Amino acid sequence: MRILVLQFIPETRQRSVPRFEPQLGTLLALLERRGHELALLGLARYAEGEIKAALARTLPQLIYADIAPVCVDAARRTFEYLTRHEPLPIVAGGLYPTVDPAGCLSLPGVYAVALGEPDASLSTYLERMKDPTAGQIVSGVWLRDERGLAQPGMPPLVEDLNSLPFAHRELFRYAEYVQRTGQIEIAVARGCPQRCAYCCNDRVRALYAGGQTWVRYRAPGNILAEIALLRERYPGVRLVRFLDHAFALDLVWLADFLPAYAQKCGLPFRCHVRANAADQRTIQRLAEAGCRAADIEVGSAGNLIRNEVFDMDLSAAQLRATFALLKHAGIRSRAIVYVGAPYESEASLEETRSLLARIQPDDADVRLYYPWPGTRARDLAQEHGWLHSRGEEQYHQDRSGLDVPACRAVHVARFIRRLRGELRAEVGKAWWWWRWPAVTRAALGQVFARRRV
Ligand code: SF4
């Protein structure tokens, strides 16, 4: 079957669309293996011209839409166009259909949605579509037809990740990405043992029957074989970026993986480190195996937001200790901070600024908090009536998705602009820089910035 895959995913400051996503990449590899002809179009917004051109180029028989929960409007408008001009069957998958399958099935033209990990369910479903005599009910795929809504249960999780093919990358124009960045991205696991309330992990986990292993890691040999293949295919790789938040959470797996990686690959790598599960030994091992940069989710500086709203189970002492250990081990640290969460206040914003000053990351990514559908933090905001009326449009314009009376969206936006400006000038500077008054630092930062230009 000729399938046009539409990836609805937001653009980020560093990346355009389509953007490599391991789970979608694996699905595409499976579909290609089954003989389907695939084309991929990335859409962060509704773009009629691009859709028309892709339809003319690829003459699809089916549309598969992978939809991020912040791109539902773009998907809706695209499907409206398709139902009017090119009525093709639309099957959806990805995070949005997983957290809101009924909502996704109500989008124009959507006939079926795959929930959770779609590898087995979707490939089986597409096979059955070709055969009118085969029953169309497949575990993990909800259907809408004239008889109503079919909601079969979930299939078992893929236990052995090594049995899956390596993710497809060419359709994501991966050669260009490697050429531009010098890095390759690798997913080593599926599932996560933590339960942060700003993430969909626990909602997806709840779909599956108990008694199954939720957090699954690939074997070191399987990962290293993929890295070797990618290095051969894409010359100029200088860095491996491990995408999983759970990368350093299973110490037994890590103890197997790191020495094998250092021996068989040896490239510098970057990974996530969770500050509530990082000790000196782990960080030392990471450094010895070639870890040169680590991403640490700080969440928010305010304890109420970090631990009650985001449920990160993370103390300020753990954060301070982790950043100090990384510095000591010679690993560059990047703090990821969310601003504008439920219960944000002027006081918690200032706490964020001073926490960054204390932990002294080498880099900081200050993000505007957006209440992703399917998360407990969003449910909380919804209960209080704090969701912004403009919905996901706010996300695409880098504006707050909440309107909290104690800390208005406009105030959060002003704070974030100022903090990003200060950080651009200040991150990586000596500790004493932070002791100067903010106004002095901002003025000096501008002078330095002008000189750099
Ligand atoms: S550690 Fe990351 S992936 Fe795991 S629950 Fe928290 S935010 Fe989600």
Coordinates of C-alpha atoms and ligand atoms in Angstrom, one line a residue:
M1 CA 0.0 0.0 0.0
R2 CA 1.2 3.6 -0.7
I3 CA 1.1 5.4 2.6
L4 CA 1.6 9.1 3.2
V5 CA 2.8 9.5 6.8
L6 CA 2.0 13.0 8.3
Q7 CA 4.0 13.8 11.3
F8 CA 2.3 16.5 13.3
I9 CA 5.0 17.7 15.6
P10 CA 5.9 21.2 16.9
E11 CA 9.0 22.9 15.7
T12 CA 11.6 23.6 18.3
R13 CA 14.2 26.3 18.5
Q14 CA 16.8 23.9 17.1
R15 CA 14.8 21.5 15.0
S16 CA 12.4 21.8 12.0
V17 CA 10.0 19.1 10.8
P18 CA 9.9 16.2 10.0
R19 CA 12.0 15.3 13.1
F20 CA 13.4 11.8 13.9
E21 CA 11.3 10.1 16.6
P22 CA 12.5 6.6 17.6
Q23 CA 9.0 5.1 18.0
L24 CA 7.7 6.4 14.7
G25 CA 11.0 5.5 13.0
T26 CA 10.6 1.9 14.2
L27 CA 7.0 1.8 13.0
L28 CA 8.1 3.0 9.5
A29 CA 10.9 0.4 9.4
L30 CA 8.3 -2.3 10.2
L31 CA 5.9 -1.0 7.6
E32 CA 8.6 -0.9 5.0
R33 CA 9.6 -4.4 5.8
R34 CA 6.0 -5.5 5.1
G35 CA 6.3 -4.0 1.6
H36 CA 4.4 -0.7 2.1
E37 CA 5.6 2.3 0.1
L38 CA 6.1 5.2 2.4
A39 CA 6.5 9.0 2.1
L40 CA 6.7 11.3 5.1
L41 CA 5.6 14.9 5.5
G42 CA 6.3 16.9 8.7
L43 CA 3.8 19.5 9.7
A44 CA 4.0 21.8 12.6
R45 CA 1.0 23.9 11.3
Y46 CA -1.6 23.6 8.7
A47 CA 0.1 24.0 5.3
E48 CA -2.3 23.5 2.4
G49 CA 0.4 23.9 -0.3
E50 CA 2.7 21.3 1.2
I51 CA -0.2 18.8 1.7
K52 CA -1.3 19.3 -2.0
A53 CA 2.2 18.8 -3.2
A54 CA 2.7 15.7 -1.1
L55 CA -0.5 14.2 -2.4
A56 CA 0.4 14.9 -6.0
R57 CA 3.9 13.5 -5.5
T58 CA 3.0 10.3 -3.7
L59 CA -0.6 9.4 -4.8
P60 CA -1.3 7.7 -1.4
Q61 CA -3.9 5.1 -0.8
L62 CA -3.9 5.7 3.0
I63 CA -2.9 8.5 5.3
Y64 CA -1.2 7.6 8.6
A65 CA -1.0 10.6 11.0
D66 CA 1.3 10.6 14.0
I67 CA -0.1 13.4 16.2
A68 CA 1.6 15.2 19.1
P69 CA -0.8 16.4 21.7
V70 CA 0.0 20.1 20.9
C71 CA -0.6 19.8 17.2
V72 CA -4.3 18.8 17.2
D73 CA -5.5 22.0 15.5
A74 CA -3.1 21.4 12.6
A75 CA -4.2 17.8 12.3
R76 CA -7.9 18.8 12.4
R77 CA -7.5 21.5 9.6
T78 CA -5.4 19.1 7.5
F79 CA -8.1 16.4 7.8
E80 CA -10.8 18.8 6.9
Y81 CA -8.9 19.6 3.8
L82 CA -8.4 16.0 3.0
T83 CA -12.1 15.0 3.5
R84 CA -13.1 17.8 1.2
H85 CA -10.5 17.3 -1.6
E86 CA -9.0 13.9 -1.3
P87 CA -11.1 11.5 0.8
L88 CA -8.6 8.9 1.8
P89 CA -8.8 6.6 4.9
I90 CA -7.0 8.2 7.8
V91 CA -5.5 6.2 10.6
A92 CA -3.9 8.0 13.5
G93 CA -1.3 7.0 16.1
G94 CA 1.2 8.7 18.4
L95 CA 0.8 10.4 21.7
Y96 CA -2.4 12.4 21.1
P97 CA -4.5 9.4 19.9
T98 CA -3.1 7.5 22.9
V99 CA -4.2 9.9 25.5
D100 CA -7.4 10.9 23.9
P101 CA -8.5 8.1 21.4
A102 CA -12.2 9.2 21.4
G103 CA -11.3 12.8 20.7
C104 CA -9.0 11.7 17.9
L105 CA -11.6 9.5 16.4
S106 CA -13.9 12.5 16.2
L107 CA -11.5 14.4 13.9
P108 CA -12.8 14.6 10.3
G109 CA -12.1 11.5 8.3
V110 CA -10.3 9.5 11.1
Y111 CA -11.3 6.0 10.8
A112 CA -9.0 4.2 13.3
V113 CA -6.5 5.1 16.0
A114 CA -3.6 3.0 17.3
L115 CA -3.0 3.5 21.1
G116 CA 0.3 3.1 22.9
E117 CA 3.2 1.3 21.2
P118 CA 1.8 0.8 17.7
D119 CA 4.4 -1.7 16.3
A120 CA 2.4 -4.9 16.2
S121 CA -1.1 -3.5 16.3
L122 CA -0.8 -1.1 13.4
S123 CA 1.1 -3.4 11.1
T124 CA -1.4 -6.1 11.7
Y125 CA -4.3 -3.7 11.2
L126 CA -2.9 -2.4 7.9
E127 CA -2.5 -6.0 6.6
R128 CA -6.2 -6.7 7.4
M129 CA -7.3 -3.5 5.6
K130 CA -6.0 -5.0 2.4
D131 CA -8.1 -8.1 2.9
P132 CA -11.9 -7.4 3.0
T133 CA -12.6 -10.9 4.3
A134 CA -10.4 -10.5 7.4
G135 CA -12.0 -9.1 10.6
Q136 CA -10.8 -5.6 11.3
I137 CA -10.8 -5.7 15.0
V138 CA -7.2 -5.7 16.2
S139 CA -6.0 -5.2 19.8
G140 CA -4.8 -1.7 20.4
V141 CA -6.7 -0.1 17.5
W142 CA -10.0 1.7 18.1
L143 CA -12.3 1.9 15.2
R144 CA -15.3 4.1 14.2
D145 CA -17.8 2.9 11.6
E146 CA -21.5 2.9 10.9
R147 CA -22.0 0.4 13.8
G148 CA -20.4 2.6 16.3
L149 CA -17.1 2.6 18.2
A150 CA -15.0 -0.5 18.7
Q151 CA -12.6 -0.3 21.7
P152 CA -10.6 -3.6 21.8
G153 CA -8.1 -4.1 24.7
M154 CA -4.3 -3.5 24.3
P155 CA -1.9 -6.1 22.9
P156 CA 1.0 -7.2 25.1
L157 CA 4.0 -4.9 25.2
V158 CA 7.0 -5.8 23.1
E159 CA 9.2 -7.6 25.7
D160 CA 12.3 -8.0 23.6
L161 CA 13.2 -4.7 22.0
N162 CA 16.1 -6.4 20.2
S163 CA 13.5 -8.1 18.0
L164 CA 12.4 -4.8 16.5
P165 CA 14.2 -3.4 13.4
F166 CA 16.4 -0.4 13.7
A167 CA 14.4 2.8 13.3
H168 CA 14.0 4.2 9.8
R169 CA 15.9 7.5 9.4
E170 CA 16.2 8.4 5.7
L171 CA 12.6 9.6 5.6
F172 CA 13.5 12.1 8.3
R173 CA 16.3 13.5 6.1
Y174 CA 18.7 12.2 8.7
A175 CA 21.9 12.7 6.6
E176 CA 21.3 16.5 6.6
Y177 CA 20.8 16.4 10.4
V178 CA 24.0 14.5 11.0
Q179 CA 25.9 16.8 8.6
R180 CA 24.6 19.9 10.4
T181 CA 25.1 18.6 14.0
G182 CA 27.7 15.9 13.9
Q183 CA 25.5 13.8 16.2
I184 CA 23.3 10.7 16.0
E185 CA 20.3 10.0 18.3
I186 CA 19.7 6.7 19.9
A187 CA 16.9 5.3 22.1
V188 CA 18.0 2.6 24.4
A189 CA 14.8 1.8 26.2
R190 CA 11.0 2.1 26.3
G191 CA 9.0 3.1 29.3
C192 CA 10.3 5.0 32.3
P193 CA 10.1 4.1 36.0
Q194 CA 9.5 7.7 37.2
R195 CA 6.1 9.3 37.5
C196 CA 6.5 13.0 36.7
A197 CA 3.1 14.6 36.5
Y198 CA 4.1 16.9 33.5
C199 CA 4.7 13.8 31.3
C200 CA 2.4 11.3 29.7
N201 CA 4.4 8.3 30.8
D202 CA 2.1 7.1 33.6
R203 CA -1.0 7.6 31.4
V204 CA 0.5 5.4 28.7
R205 CA 1.7 2.8 31.3
A206 CA -1.8 2.6 32.7
L207 CA -3.1 1.3 29.3
Y208 CA -1.3 -1.9 29.7
A209 CA -2.2 -4.8 31.9
G210 CA -0.2 -5.3 35.1
G211 CA 2.4 -8.0 35.3
Q212 CA 4.2 -6.8 32.2
T213 CA 7.6 -5.2 32.3
W214 CA 7.0 -1.5 31.5
V215 CA 10.7 -0.4 31.4
R216 CA 12.5 -2.4 28.8
Y217 CA 16.1 -1.9 27.7
R218 CA 17.8 -3.0 24.5
A219 CA 20.8 -5.3 24.8
P220 CA 24.1 -3.4 24.6
G221 CA 25.2 -5.4 21.5
N222 CA 22.0 -4.4 19.7
I223 CA 22.6 -0.7 20.4
L224 CA 26.2 -0.8 19.5
A225 CA 25.3 -2.6 16.2
E226 CA 23.0 0.3 15.4
I227 CA 25.6 2.9 16.2
A228 CA 28.2 1.1 14.0
L229 CA 25.7 1.0 11.2
L230 CA 24.8 4.7 11.5
R231 CA 28.5 5.7 11.6
E232 CA 29.0 3.8 8.4
R233 CA 26.0 5.3 6.8
Y234 CA 26.5 8.9 8.0
P235 CA 30.1 10.0 7.9
G236 CA 31.2 12.7 10.3
V237 CA 29.5 11.5 13.5
R238 CA 31.3 13.1 16.4
L239 CA 28.7 12.6 19.2
V240 CA 26.1 10.1 20.3
R241 CA 23.0 11.5 22.0
F242 CA 21.0 9.0 24.1
L243 CA 17.5 10.2 24.1
D244 CA 15.9 8.3 27.0
H245 CA 15.3 9.9 30.4
A246 CA 15.7 6.4 31.8
F247 CA 19.2 6.1 30.3
A248 CA 21.0 6.2 33.7
L249 CA 18.2 4.8 35.9
D250 CA 18.9 1.0 35.6
L251 CA 22.3 0.6 37.2
V252 CA 22.6 -3.1 36.3
W253 CA 22.0 -2.4 32.6
L254 CA 24.3 0.6 32.8
A255 CA 27.1 -1.5 34.3
D256 CA 26.9 -3.8 31.2
F257 CA 26.4 -1.1 28.7
L258 CA 29.1 1.6 29.5
P259 CA 32.2 -0.6 29.3
A260 CA 30.9 -2.2 26.1
Y261 CA 30.3 1.3 24.7
A262 CA 33.7 2.6 25.7
Q263 CA 35.4 -0.4 24.1
K264 CA 33.4 -0.7 20.9
C265 CA 32.4 2.8 20.1
G266 CA 34.3 5.3 22.3
L267 CA 32.7 8.4 20.8
P268 CA 31.8 11.2 23.3
F269 CA 28.2 11.0 24.3
R270 CA 25.4 13.0 25.8
C271 CA 22.6 11.6 27.9
H272 CA 19.9 12.4 30.5
V273 CA 20.7 12.2 34.2
R274 CA 17.8 12.3 36.7
A275 CA 19.1 14.2 39.7
N276 CA 17.0 12.0 42.2
A277 CA 18.9 8.9 41.1
A278 CA 22.4 10.1 40.4
D279 CA 25.3 9.2 42.8
Q280 CA 29.0 9.8 42.6
R281 CA 29.7 6.4 41.3
T282 CA 27.2 6.5 38.5
I283 CA 28.4 9.9 37.3
Q284 CA 32.0 8.8 37.5
R285 CA 31.2 5.8 35.4
L286 CA 29.4 7.9 32.8
A287 CA 32.4 10.2 32.6
E288 CA 34.8 7.3 32.2
A289 CA 32.8 5.9 29.4
G290 CA 32.8 9.2 27.4
C291 CA 29.9 11.2 28.7
R292 CA 30.7 14.8 27.9
A293 CA 27.3 16.4 28.5
A294 CA 24.2 15.7 30.6
D295 CA 20.7 17.1 30.5
I296 CA 19.1 17.4 33.9
E297 CA 15.4 18.3 34.4
V298 CA 15.2 20.7 37.2
G299 CA 11.5 21.2 36.7
S300 CA 10.9 24.2 38.9
A301 CA 12.9 25.8 41.7
G302 CA 9.9 26.0 43.9
N303 CA 9.4 22.8 46.0
L304 CA 5.6 23.1 45.8
I305 CA 5.7 23.0 42.0
R306 CA 8.6 20.5 41.6
N307 CA 7.2 18.0 44.0
E308 CA 3.5 18.6 44.5
V309 CA 2.5 19.7 41.0
F310 CA 5.2 17.9 38.9
D311 CA 5.6 15.0 41.3
M312 CA 9.3 14.8 40.5
D313 CA 10.4 13.4 43.9
L314 CA 13.4 15.6 43.7
S315 CA 14.9 17.8 46.5
A316 CA 16.9 20.9 46.1
A317 CA 19.8 19.2 47.8
Q318 CA 19.8 16.4 45.2
L319 CA 19.9 19.0 42.5
R320 CA 22.8 20.9 44.0
A321 CA 24.7 17.6 44.6
T322 CA 24.2 16.4 41.0
F323 CA 25.3 19.6 39.4
A324 CA 28.4 19.6 41.7
L325 CA 29.2 16.0 40.8
L326 CA 28.9 16.6 37.1
K327 CA 31.2 19.6 37.3
H328 CA 33.7 17.5 39.3
A329 CA 33.6 14.7 36.7
G330 CA 34.1 17.1 33.8
I331 CA 30.7 16.6 32.3
R332 CA 29.0 19.7 30.9
S333 CA 25.5 20.2 32.5
R334 CA 22.4 21.6 31.0
A335 CA 19.6 22.5 33.3
I336 CA 16.0 22.2 31.9
V337 CA 13.6 24.5 33.7
Y338 CA 9.9 25.0 33.2
V339 CA 8.4 28.4 34.0
G340 CA 4.7 29.3 34.3
A341 CA 3.4 26.1 35.9
P342 CA 0.3 25.8 38.1
Y343 CA 0.8 27.7 41.4
E344 CA 3.7 29.8 39.8
S345 CA 4.1 33.0 41.7
E346 CA 6.4 36.0 41.7
A347 CA 8.3 34.3 44.6
S348 CA 8.7 31.0 42.8
L349 CA 10.0 32.8 39.7
E350 CA 12.6 34.5 41.7
E351 CA 13.5 31.2 43.4
T352 CA 14.1 29.8 39.9
R353 CA 16.5 32.5 39.1
S354 CA 18.4 32.0 42.4
L355 CA 18.5 28.2 42.1
L356 CA 20.1 28.5 38.7
A357 CA 22.7 30.8 40.3
R358 CA 23.4 28.3 43.0
I359 CA 23.7 25.2 40.8
Q360 CA 25.7 27.0 38.1
P361 CA 24.9 24.8 35.0
D362 CA 27.1 25.2 32.0
D363 CA 23.9 25.7 30.0
A364 CA 20.3 26.3 30.8
D365 CA 17.2 25.7 28.8
V366 CA 14.4 27.8 30.2
R367 CA 11.1 26.6 28.8
L368 CA 7.6 28.0 29.1
Y369 CA 5.6 25.3 30.8
Y370 CA 2.8 24.0 28.6
P371 CA 0.1 21.7 30.0
W372 CA 0.4 18.7 27.7
P373 CA -2.9 16.8 27.3
G374 CA -2.9 13.5 29.1
T375 CA -0.8 14.7 32.0
R376 CA -1.8 15.0 35.7
A377 CA -0.4 18.6 35.8
R378 CA -2.8 19.5 33.0
D379 CA -5.7 17.9 34.8
L380 CA -4.9 20.0 37.9
A381 CA -4.8 23.2 35.8
Q382 CA -8.1 22.3 34.2
E383 CA -9.8 21.6 37.6
H384 CA -8.8 25.1 38.6
G385 CA -10.0 26.7 35.3
W386 CA -6.4 27.9 34.5
L387 CA -6.1 26.6 31.0
H388 CA -5.6 29.5 28.5
S389 CA -8.6 29.9 26.2
R390 CA -6.3 30.0 23.1
G391 CA -5.2 26.4 23.8
E392 CA -2.3 25.0 21.8
E393 CA -1.8 28.2 19.8
Q394 CA -0.2 29.6 22.9
Y395 CA 2.4 26.8 22.8
H396 CA 3.3 27.5 19.1
Q397 CA 3.8 31.2 19.9
D398 CA 5.9 30.4 22.9
R399 CA 3.3 31.9 25.2
S400 CA 1.9 30.5 28.4
G401 CA -0.7 27.8 28.2
L402 CA -2.1 28.8 31.6
D403 CA -3.7 31.9 32.9
V404 CA -3.1 31.8 36.7
P405 CA -4.5 34.8 38.6
A406 CA -1.5 34.9 41.0
C407 CA 0.9 35.1 38.1
R408 CA -0.5 36.3 34.8
A409 CA 0.7 34.9 31.5
V410 CA 2.1 38.3 30.5
H411 CA 4.2 38.5 33.6
V412 CA 5.6 35.0 33.0
A413 CA 6.5 35.9 29.4
R414 CA 8.4 39.0 30.6
F415 CA 10.2 37.0 33.3
I416 CA 11.2 34.3 30.8
R417 CA 12.5 36.8 28.2
R418 CA 14.6 38.5 30.9
L419 CA 16.0 35.3 32.3
R420 CA 16.9 33.9 28.9
G421 CA 18.6 37.2 28.1
E422 CA 20.6 37.1 31.4
L423 CA 21.5 33.4 30.8
R424 CA 22.7 34.0 27.3
A425 CA 25.1 36.4 28.8
E426 CA 25.9 34.7 32.0
V427 CA 25.9 30.9 31.7
G428 CA 29.4 29.6 32.0
K429 CA 30.7 32.7 33.8
A430 CA 32.4 32.6 37.2
W431 CA 30.2 32.1 40.3
W432 CA 30.8 35.7 41.5
W433 CA 29.0 37.0 38.4
W434 CA 25.7 35.9 39.9
R435 CA 26.3 37.9 43.0
W436 CA 26.1 41.2 41.1
P437 CA 22.6 42.9 41.0
A438 CA 20.5 41.7 38.1
V439 CA 20.4 45.1 36.5
T440 CA 24.2 45.4 36.5
R441 CA 24.5 41.9 35.0
A442 CA 22.0 42.6 32.3
A443 CA 23.7 45.9 31.3
L444 CA 27.2 44.2 31.2
G445 CA 25.7 41.3 29.3
Q446 CA 24.5 43.6 26.6
V447 CA 27.9 45.3 26.3
F448 CA 29.6 41.8 26.0
A449 CA 27.0 40.7 23.4
R450 CA 27.6 43.9 21.3
R451 CA 31.3 43.2 21.4
R452 CA 30.8 39.6 20.3
V453 CA 28.8 40.8 17.3
Ligands
SF4_1 S1 11.7 10.9 33.9 FE1 11.1 11.8 32.0 S2 10.1 10.2 30.8 FE2 10.2 9.6 33.0 S3 8.2 10.2 33.9 FE3 9.7 11.9 34.2 S4 9.5 13.3 32.5 FE4 8.5 11.3 31.9

